[in-house]
XYZ file of C-alpha atoms in Angstrom:
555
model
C 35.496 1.414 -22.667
C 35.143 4.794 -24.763
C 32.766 3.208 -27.114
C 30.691 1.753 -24.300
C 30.523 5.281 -22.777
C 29.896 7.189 -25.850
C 26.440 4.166 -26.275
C 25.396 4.616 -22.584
C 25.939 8.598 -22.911
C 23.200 8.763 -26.352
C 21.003 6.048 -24.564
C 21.135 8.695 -21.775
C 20.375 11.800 -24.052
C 16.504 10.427 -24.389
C 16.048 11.143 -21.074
C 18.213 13.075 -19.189
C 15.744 16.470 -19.661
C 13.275 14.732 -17.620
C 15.859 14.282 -14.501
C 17.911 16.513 -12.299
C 20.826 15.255 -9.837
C 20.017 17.384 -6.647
C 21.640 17.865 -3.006
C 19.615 15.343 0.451
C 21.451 17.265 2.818
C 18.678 19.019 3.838
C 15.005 18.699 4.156
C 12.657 20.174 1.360
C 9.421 21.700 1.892
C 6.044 20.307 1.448
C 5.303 20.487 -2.694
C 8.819 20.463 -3.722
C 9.047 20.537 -6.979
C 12.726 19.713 -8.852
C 14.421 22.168 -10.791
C 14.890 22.372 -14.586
C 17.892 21.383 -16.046
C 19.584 21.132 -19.464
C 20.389 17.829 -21.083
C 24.057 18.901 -21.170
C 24.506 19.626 -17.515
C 22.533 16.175 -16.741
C 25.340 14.453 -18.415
C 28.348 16.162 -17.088
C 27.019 15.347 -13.987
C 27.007 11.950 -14.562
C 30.296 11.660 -16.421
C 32.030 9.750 -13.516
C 29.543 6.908 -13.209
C 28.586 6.508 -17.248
C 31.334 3.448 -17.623
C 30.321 1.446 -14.797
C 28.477 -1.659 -14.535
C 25.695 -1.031 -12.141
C 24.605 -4.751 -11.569
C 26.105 -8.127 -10.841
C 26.720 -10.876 -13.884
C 25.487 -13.830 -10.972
C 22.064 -14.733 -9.429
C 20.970 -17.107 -6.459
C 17.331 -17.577 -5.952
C 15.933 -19.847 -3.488
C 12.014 -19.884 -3.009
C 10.909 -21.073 -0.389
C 7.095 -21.353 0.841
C 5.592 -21.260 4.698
C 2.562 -23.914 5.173
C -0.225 -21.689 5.715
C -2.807 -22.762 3.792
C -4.916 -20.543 1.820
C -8.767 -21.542 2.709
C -11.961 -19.747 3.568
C -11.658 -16.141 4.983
C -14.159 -14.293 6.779
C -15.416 -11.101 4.532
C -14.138 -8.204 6.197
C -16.351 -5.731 4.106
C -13.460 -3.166 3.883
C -10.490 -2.092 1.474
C -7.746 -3.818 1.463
C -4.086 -2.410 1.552
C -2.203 -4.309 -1.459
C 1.403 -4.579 -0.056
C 4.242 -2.994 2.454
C 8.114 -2.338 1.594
C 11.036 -2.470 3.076
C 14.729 -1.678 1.873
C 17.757 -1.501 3.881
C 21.340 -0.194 2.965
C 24.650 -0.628 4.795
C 23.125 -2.835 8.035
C 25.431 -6.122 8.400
C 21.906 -7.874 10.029
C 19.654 -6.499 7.174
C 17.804 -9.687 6.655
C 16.594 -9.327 10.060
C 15.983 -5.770 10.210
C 14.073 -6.791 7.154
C 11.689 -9.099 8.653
C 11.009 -7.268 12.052
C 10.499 -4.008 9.385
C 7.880 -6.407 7.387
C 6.246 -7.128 10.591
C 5.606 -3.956 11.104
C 3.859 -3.247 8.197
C 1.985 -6.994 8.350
C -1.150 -4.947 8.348
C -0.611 -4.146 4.951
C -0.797 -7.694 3.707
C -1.067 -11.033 5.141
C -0.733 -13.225 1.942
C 3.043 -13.564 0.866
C 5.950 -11.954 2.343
C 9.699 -12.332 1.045
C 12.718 -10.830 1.274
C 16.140 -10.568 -1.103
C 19.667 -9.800 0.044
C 23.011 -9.552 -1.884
C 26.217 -11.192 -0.414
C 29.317 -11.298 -2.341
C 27.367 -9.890 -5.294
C 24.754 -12.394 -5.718
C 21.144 -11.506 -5.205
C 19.648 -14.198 -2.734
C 15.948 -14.232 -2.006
C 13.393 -16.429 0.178
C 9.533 -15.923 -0.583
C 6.719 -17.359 0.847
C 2.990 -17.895 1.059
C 1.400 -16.666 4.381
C 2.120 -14.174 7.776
C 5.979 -12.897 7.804
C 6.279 -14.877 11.096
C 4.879 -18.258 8.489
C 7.295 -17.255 6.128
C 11.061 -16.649 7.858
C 12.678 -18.132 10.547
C 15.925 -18.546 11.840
C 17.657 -21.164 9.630
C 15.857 -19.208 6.476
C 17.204 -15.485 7.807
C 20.410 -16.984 8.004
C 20.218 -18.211 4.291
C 20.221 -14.152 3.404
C 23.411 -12.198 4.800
C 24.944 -8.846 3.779
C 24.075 -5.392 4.297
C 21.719 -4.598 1.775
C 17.917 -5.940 1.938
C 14.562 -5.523 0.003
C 11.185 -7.008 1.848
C 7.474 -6.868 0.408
C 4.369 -8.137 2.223
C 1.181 -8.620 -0.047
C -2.567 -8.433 0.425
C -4.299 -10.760 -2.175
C -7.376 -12.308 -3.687
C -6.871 -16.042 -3.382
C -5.624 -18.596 -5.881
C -3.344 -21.686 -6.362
C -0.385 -20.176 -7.932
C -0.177 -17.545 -5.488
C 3.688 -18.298 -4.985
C 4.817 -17.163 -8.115
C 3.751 -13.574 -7.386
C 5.009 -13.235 -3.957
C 7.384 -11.042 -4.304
C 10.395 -8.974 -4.118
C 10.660 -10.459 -7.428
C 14.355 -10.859 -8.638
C 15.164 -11.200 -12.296
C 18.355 -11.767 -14.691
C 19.227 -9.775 -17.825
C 22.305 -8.844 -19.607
C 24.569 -6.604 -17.263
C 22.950 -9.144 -14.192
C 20.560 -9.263 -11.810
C 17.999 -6.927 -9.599
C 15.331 -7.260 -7.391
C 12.225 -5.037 -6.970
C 9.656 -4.584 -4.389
C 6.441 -2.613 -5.358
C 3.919 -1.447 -3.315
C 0.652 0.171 -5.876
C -0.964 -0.405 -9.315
C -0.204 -0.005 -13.418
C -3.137 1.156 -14.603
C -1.769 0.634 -18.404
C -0.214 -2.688 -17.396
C -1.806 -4.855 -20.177
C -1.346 -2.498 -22.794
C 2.390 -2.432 -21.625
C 2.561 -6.124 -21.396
C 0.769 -6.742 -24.572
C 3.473 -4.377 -26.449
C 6.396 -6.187 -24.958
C 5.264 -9.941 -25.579
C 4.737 -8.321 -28.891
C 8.380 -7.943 -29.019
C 9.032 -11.342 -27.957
C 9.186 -11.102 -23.885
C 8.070 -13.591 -21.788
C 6.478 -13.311 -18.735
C 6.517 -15.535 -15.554
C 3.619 -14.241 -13.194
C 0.705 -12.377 -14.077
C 1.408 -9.172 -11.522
C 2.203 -5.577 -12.940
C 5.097 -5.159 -11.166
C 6.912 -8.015 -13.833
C 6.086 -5.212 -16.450
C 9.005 -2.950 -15.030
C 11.466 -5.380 -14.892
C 11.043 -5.985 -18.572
C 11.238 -2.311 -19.207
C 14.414 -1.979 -17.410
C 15.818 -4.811 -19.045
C 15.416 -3.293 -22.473
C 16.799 0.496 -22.135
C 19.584 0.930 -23.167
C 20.171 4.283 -20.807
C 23.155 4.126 -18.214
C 24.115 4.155 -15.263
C 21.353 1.690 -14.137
C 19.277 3.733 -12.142
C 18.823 5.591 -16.021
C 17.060 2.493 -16.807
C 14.526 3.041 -13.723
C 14.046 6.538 -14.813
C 13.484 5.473 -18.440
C 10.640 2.615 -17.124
C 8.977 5.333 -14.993
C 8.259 7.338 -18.075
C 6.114 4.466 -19.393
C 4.350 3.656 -16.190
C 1.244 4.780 -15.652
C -0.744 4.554 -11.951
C 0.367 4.166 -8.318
C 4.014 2.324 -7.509
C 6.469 3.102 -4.562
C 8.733 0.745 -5.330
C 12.348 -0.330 -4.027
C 15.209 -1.662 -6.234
C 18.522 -3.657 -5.252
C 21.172 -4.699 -7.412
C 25.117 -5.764 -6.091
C 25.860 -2.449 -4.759
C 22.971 -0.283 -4.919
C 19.566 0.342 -2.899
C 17.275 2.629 -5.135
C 13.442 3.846 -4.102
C 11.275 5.473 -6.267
C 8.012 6.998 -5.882
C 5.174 7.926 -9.211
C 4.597 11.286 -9.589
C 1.551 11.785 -7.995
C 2.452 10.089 -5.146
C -0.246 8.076 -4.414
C 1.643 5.502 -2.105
C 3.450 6.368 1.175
C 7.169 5.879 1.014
C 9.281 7.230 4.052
C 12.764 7.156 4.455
C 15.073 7.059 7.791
C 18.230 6.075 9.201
C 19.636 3.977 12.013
C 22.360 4.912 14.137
C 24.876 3.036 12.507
C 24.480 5.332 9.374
C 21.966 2.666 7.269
C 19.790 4.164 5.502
C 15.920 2.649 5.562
C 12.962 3.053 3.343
C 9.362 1.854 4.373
C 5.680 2.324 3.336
C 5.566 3.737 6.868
C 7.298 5.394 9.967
C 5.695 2.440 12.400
C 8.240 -0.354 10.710
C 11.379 2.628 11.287
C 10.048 2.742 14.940
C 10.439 -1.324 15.147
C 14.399 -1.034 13.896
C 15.160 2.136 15.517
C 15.475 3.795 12.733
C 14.597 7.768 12.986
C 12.153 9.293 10.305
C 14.054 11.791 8.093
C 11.148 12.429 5.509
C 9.368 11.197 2.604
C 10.545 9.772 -0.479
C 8.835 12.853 -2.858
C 6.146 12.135 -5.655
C 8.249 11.898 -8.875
C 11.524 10.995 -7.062
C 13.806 8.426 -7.231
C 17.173 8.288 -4.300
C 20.324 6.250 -5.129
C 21.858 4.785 -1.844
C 25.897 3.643 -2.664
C 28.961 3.223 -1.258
C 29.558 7.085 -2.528
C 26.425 8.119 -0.289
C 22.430 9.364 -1.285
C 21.647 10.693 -4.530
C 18.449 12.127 -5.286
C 17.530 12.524 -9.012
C 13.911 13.594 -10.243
C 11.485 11.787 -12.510
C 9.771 13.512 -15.305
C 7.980 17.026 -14.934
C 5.207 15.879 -12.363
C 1.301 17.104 -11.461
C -0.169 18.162 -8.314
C 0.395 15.165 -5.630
C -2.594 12.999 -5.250
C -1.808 11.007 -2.272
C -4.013 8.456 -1.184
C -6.511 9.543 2.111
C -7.481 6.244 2.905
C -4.136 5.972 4.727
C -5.276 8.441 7.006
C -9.203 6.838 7.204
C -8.051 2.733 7.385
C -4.627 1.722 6.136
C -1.679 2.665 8.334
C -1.457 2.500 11.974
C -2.313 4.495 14.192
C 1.560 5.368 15.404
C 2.668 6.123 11.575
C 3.385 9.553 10.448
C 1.754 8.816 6.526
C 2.458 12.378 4.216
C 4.046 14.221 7.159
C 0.926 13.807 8.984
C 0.010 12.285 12.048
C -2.575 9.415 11.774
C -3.796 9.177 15.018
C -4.469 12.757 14.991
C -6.300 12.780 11.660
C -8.493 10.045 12.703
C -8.944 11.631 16.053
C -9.996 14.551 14.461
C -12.405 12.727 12.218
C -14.161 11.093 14.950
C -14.296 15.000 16.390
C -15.938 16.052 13.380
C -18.848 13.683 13.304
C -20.000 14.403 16.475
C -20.139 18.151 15.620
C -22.178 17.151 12.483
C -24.125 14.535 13.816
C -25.108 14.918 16.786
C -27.387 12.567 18.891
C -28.402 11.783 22.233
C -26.852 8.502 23.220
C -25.618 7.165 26.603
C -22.464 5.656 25.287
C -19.685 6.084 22.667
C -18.089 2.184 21.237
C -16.056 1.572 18.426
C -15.512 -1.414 15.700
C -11.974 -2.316 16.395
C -9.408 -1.797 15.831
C -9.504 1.042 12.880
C -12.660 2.738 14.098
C -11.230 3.103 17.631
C -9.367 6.712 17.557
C -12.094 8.168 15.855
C -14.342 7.288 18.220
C -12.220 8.370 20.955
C -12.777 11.960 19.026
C -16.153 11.749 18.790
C -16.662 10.890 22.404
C -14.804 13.590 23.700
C -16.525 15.969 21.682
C -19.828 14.910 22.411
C -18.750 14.434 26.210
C -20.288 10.854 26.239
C -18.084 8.021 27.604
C -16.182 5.598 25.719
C -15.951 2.170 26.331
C -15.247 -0.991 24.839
C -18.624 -2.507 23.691
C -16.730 -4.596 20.839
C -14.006 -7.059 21.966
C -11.571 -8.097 18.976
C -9.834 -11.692 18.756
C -6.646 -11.165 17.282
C -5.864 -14.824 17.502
C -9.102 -16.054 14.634
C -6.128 -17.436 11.599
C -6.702 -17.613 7.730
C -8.676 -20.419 7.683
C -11.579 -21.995 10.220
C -14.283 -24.634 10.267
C -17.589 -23.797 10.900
C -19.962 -26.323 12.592
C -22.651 -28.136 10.450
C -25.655 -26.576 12.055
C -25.236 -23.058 10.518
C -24.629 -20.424 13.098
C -25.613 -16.832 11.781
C -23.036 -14.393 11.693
C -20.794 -16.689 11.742
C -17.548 -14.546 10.856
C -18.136 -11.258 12.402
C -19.121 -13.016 15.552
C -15.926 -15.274 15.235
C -13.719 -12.090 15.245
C -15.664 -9.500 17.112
C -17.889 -10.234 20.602
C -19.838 -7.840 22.270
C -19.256 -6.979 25.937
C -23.091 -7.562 27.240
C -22.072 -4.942 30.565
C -21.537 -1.949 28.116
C -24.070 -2.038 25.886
C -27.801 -3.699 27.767
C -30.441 -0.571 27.539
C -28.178 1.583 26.559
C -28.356 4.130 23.079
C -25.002 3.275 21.377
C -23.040 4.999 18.872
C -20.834 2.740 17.062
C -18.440 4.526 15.125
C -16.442 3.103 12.182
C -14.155 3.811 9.240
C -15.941 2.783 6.587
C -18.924 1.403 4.864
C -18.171 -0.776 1.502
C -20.471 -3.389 0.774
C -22.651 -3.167 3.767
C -23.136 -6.473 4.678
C -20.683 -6.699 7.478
C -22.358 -3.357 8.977
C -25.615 -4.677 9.288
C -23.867 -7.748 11.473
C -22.388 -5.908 13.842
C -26.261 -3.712 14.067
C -27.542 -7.193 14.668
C -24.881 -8.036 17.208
C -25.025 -5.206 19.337
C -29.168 -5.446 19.537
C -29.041 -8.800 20.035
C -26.803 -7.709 23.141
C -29.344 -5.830 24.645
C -28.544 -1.922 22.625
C -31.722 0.189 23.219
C -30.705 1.721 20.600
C -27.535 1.490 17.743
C -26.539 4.762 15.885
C -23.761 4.192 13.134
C -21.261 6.947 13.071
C -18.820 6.374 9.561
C -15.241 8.393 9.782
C -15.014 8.805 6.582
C -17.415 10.039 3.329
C -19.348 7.567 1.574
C -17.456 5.261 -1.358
C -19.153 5.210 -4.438
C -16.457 4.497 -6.692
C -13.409 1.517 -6.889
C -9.597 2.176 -6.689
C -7.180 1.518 -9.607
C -4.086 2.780 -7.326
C -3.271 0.007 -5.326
C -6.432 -0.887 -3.046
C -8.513 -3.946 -3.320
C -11.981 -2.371 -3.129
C -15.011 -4.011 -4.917
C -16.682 -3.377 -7.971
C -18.360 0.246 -8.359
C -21.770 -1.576 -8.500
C -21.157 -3.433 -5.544
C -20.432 -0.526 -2.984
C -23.377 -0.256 -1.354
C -22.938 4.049 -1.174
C -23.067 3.969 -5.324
C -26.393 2.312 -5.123
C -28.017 3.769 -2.626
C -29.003 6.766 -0.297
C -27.758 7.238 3.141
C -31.470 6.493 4.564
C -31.678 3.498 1.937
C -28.477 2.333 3.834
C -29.823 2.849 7.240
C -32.551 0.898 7.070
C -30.158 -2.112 4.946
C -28.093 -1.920 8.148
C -31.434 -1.882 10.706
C -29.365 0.885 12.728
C -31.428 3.814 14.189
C -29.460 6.223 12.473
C -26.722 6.717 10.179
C -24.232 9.425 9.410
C -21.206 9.691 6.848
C -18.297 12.365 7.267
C -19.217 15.096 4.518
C -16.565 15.228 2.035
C -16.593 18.947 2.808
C -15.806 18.882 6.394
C -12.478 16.255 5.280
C -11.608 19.314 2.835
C -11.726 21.977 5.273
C -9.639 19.766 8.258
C -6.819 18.879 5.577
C -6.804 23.214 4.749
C -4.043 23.689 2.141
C -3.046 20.300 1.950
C -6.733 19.137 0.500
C -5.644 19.373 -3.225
C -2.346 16.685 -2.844
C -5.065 14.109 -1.527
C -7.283 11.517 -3.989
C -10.421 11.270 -3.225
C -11.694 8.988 -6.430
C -13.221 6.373 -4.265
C -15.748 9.380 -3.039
C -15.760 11.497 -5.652
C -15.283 9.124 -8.708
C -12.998 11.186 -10.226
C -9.558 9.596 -11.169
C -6.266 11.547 -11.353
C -4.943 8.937 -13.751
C -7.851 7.105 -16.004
C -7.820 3.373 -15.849
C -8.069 1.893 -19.271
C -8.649 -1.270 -21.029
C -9.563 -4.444 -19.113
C -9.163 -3.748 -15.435
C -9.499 -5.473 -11.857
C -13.291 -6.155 -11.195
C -12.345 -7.323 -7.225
C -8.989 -6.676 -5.620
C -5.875 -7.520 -7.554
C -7.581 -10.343 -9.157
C -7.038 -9.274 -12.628
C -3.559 -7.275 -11.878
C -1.761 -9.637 -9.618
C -3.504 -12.709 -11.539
C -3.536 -14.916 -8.514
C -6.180 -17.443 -10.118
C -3.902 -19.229 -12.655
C -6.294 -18.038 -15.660
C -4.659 -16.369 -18.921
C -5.234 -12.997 -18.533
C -8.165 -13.197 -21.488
C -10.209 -15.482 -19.771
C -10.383 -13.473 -16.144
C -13.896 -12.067 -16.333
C -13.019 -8.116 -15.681
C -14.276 -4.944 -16.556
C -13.630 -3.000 -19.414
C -13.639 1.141 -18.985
């Protein structure tokens, strides 16, 4: 026992200057930062817990996959959020809270879902390809008991050996077993990899989020959540990730924050961690505050720890929650969504201006702002866009070629609303263009007088490395060309971005702990070496391919 302690105590020397054990009895202010601290004190603090095993010596893994089918999909033409999490401590129905938390935060992914659960110290876990409700049901929920839960949806290019990288992924090593959830992107992930098959690891999937568990299962730092700390010093990117081993329930967030993580707690005392407030609503669980860029919380039997990562930058949260991602009803980096997007919409009609007869949206995400901007311009708002939620995954399309044939599938235009009138359709985003000039066609075809696009948000010239699945830099339609060169792509009558300026001056003091690389190009954390040239193709290697014979991009 000594000489174990005295091992774990060096192996916790290398980085115990980077950390500091603090107090979660209270909430901390917007840009906390954590405290300095000597190596010595990080130890003493620690002294109790440096003999322990943190992690069970047994594993169960069951994998089991829904029968969605993975076929044609209509081209949305927008980012795509990557993945959701969910963790749950001291809940004897976690499984379940799991999966209503996972539905929650289904908008976040649609591809895989899965969820892992420790009974009698033994990590269990069911994955799956396809919607959460595809996934789990009742015979398979009852396969997971206990009180402590991890969940993950996932967004995802297609490919046939998707099920492998569904994840939570659970993996064995020498003090046991532990399962991780990650919602974001490595952006040194093959240089990481390449080093540790280098040193003779082998890996199972193609997805960064592999990469960490291999990390952790080489440090030699204890108590276990040392071995998280020591992995985050070698990460590089966006990850909000949750851990669970036999007794613990750890969440970590990088240090710029890129990726919402929010934690609560239900009546009962369990403590819950989610990529957003709307899947604490769903489990009555009330929103304490955010998991902090650069920190990682402990959840035991002995209560919440909260223990900082390295020294960390200026947050660089990602805005695109507030323009597309999250719902409406989340509270996403202690703000509001509904109100930032209301205010958006407010914006643009203070900017742009134009004489029009009736305010409609392209639902659901462009909806609240144009609520704004038809308030502010004191023009009606109506629904001139109706949305079928019930258009699946996959769909056959008759042999006589209808045009349009996926935007008019999902979206239909109400006739009523929009014959000789001047419309302004208001939306989130532009990215490629194509699906833009659709809904143009769509709402002229319907009798519009006149369509004037409206875009709640600036123009996106550039891709994201962080965790979204945005196109090529050369495919965004705003890197290529000019807002009138766009316009007349589209056939609208007009066309008008949010300036970037206008975004700056609505998020006041706050506008410096936001990314903006998708408008502005410029990336808090460099991408380098062979990266993603559409979604997570590359990243969450979805195709099957050996990772030299994907056709990226190199930077």
């Amino acid at each position: 026992m000594a000489a174990s302690t005295a091992t774990a105590t060096a192996a916790t020397a290398s980085v115990a200057a980077a950390v500091t054990k603090v107090s979660c009895t209270r909430r901390r202010p917007t840009g906390f930062r954590c405290p300095p601290i000597s190596p010595e004190s990080f130890k003493k603090s620690l002294h109790i817990t440096l003999s322990k095993n943190p992690i069970s010596s047994d594993i169960v893994v069951s994998s089991e996959s829904g029968n969605s089918p993975l076929g044609f999909s209509d081209e949305d033409d927008k980012p795509r959020e990557e993945c959701g999490v969910v963790g749950i401590y001291g809940d004897p129905e976690s499984s379940r809270l799991c999966y209503l938390a996972l539905h929650a935060l289904q908008h976040r992914g649609q591809e895989g879902a899965g969820i892992v659960t420790v009974h009698d110290g033994v990590l269990q876990s069911v994955t799956g390809v396809g919607l959460v409700s595809e996934v789990f049901s009742e015979s398979k929920l009852d396969k997971l008991p206990g009180d402590m839960a991890i969940g993950h949806v996932r967004y995802s290019t297609a490919g046939a050996s998707m099920l492998k990288n569904v994840q939570p992924f659970v993996a064995g090593y020498r003090f046991g077993s532990v399962g991780v959830a990650h919602n974001g992107n490595l952006v040194n992930y093959q240089a990481l990899r390449a080093e540790l098959e280098d040193n003779g690891s082998i890996f199972n999937t193609t997805s960064d989020t592999e990469v960490v568990l291999h990390l952790i299962a080489i440090s030699k730092a204890r108590p276990f959540f040392m071995r998280i700390v020591e992995a985050c010093g070698k990460l590089q990117g966006a990850y909000s990730m949750v851990f669970l081993t036999e007794d613990k329930l750890v969440a970590v967030r990088d240090p710029y924050g890129f990726r919402p993580l929010v934690m609560g707690r239900r009546s009962n005392g369990a403590v819950v961690f989610a990529s957003e407030t709307c899947a604490l609503d769903l489990i009555e669980a009330t929103y304490e505050r955010e998991v902090f860029p650069g920190e990682l919380i402990i959840v035991d039997k002995d209560g919440i720890q909260s223990v900082c990562l390295m020294p960390h930058p200026q947050p660089k949260s990602c805005i695109f929650e507030h323009i597309y991602f999250a719902l409406p009803n989340s509270v996403v980096f202690g703000r509001s969504v509904y109100e930032s997007r209301r205010k958006f919409g407010e914006l643009l009609a203070t900017e742009s201006p134009v004489d029009c007869d009736v305010v409609i949206a392209v639902p659901d995400s462009g909806v609240v702002a144009a609520l704004g901007y038809a308030a502010k311009a004191g023009v009606a708002f109506q629904q001139g866009l109706i949305r079928s939620h019930y258009v699946g995954r996959t769909f056959i399309e008759p042999s006589q070629k209808i045009r349009d044939f996926g935007v008019k599938l999902k979206l239909s235009p109400v006739r009523a609303v929009l014959e000789g009138k001047r419309v302004v359709v208001v939306d989130d985003s532009i990215v490629r263009g194509t699906t833009s000039s659709k809904i143009v066609r769509l709402l002229k075809e319907a009798g519009a007088k006149e369509v004037h696009m409206r875009i709640a948000s600036p123009p996106i010239i550039a891709s994201c490395y962080y965790g979204v699945d945005t196109p090529r830099s050369e495919e965004l339609i705003s890197n290529r060309m000019s807002i009138e060169e766009i316009r007349d792509f589209i056939s609208s009558d007009s066309l008008a971005f949010l300036s970037f300026d206008s975004l700056n001056k609505y998020l006041g003091e706050d506008s410096n702990t936001f990314c903006y690389a998708c408008f502005s190009g410029k990336y808090p954390v460099e991408p380098t070496g062979k990266v993603k040239r559409i979604g997570d193709f590359v990243d969450d290697g979805l195709s099957g391919q050996r990772m030299d014979s994907i056709n990226g991009g190199w930077l």
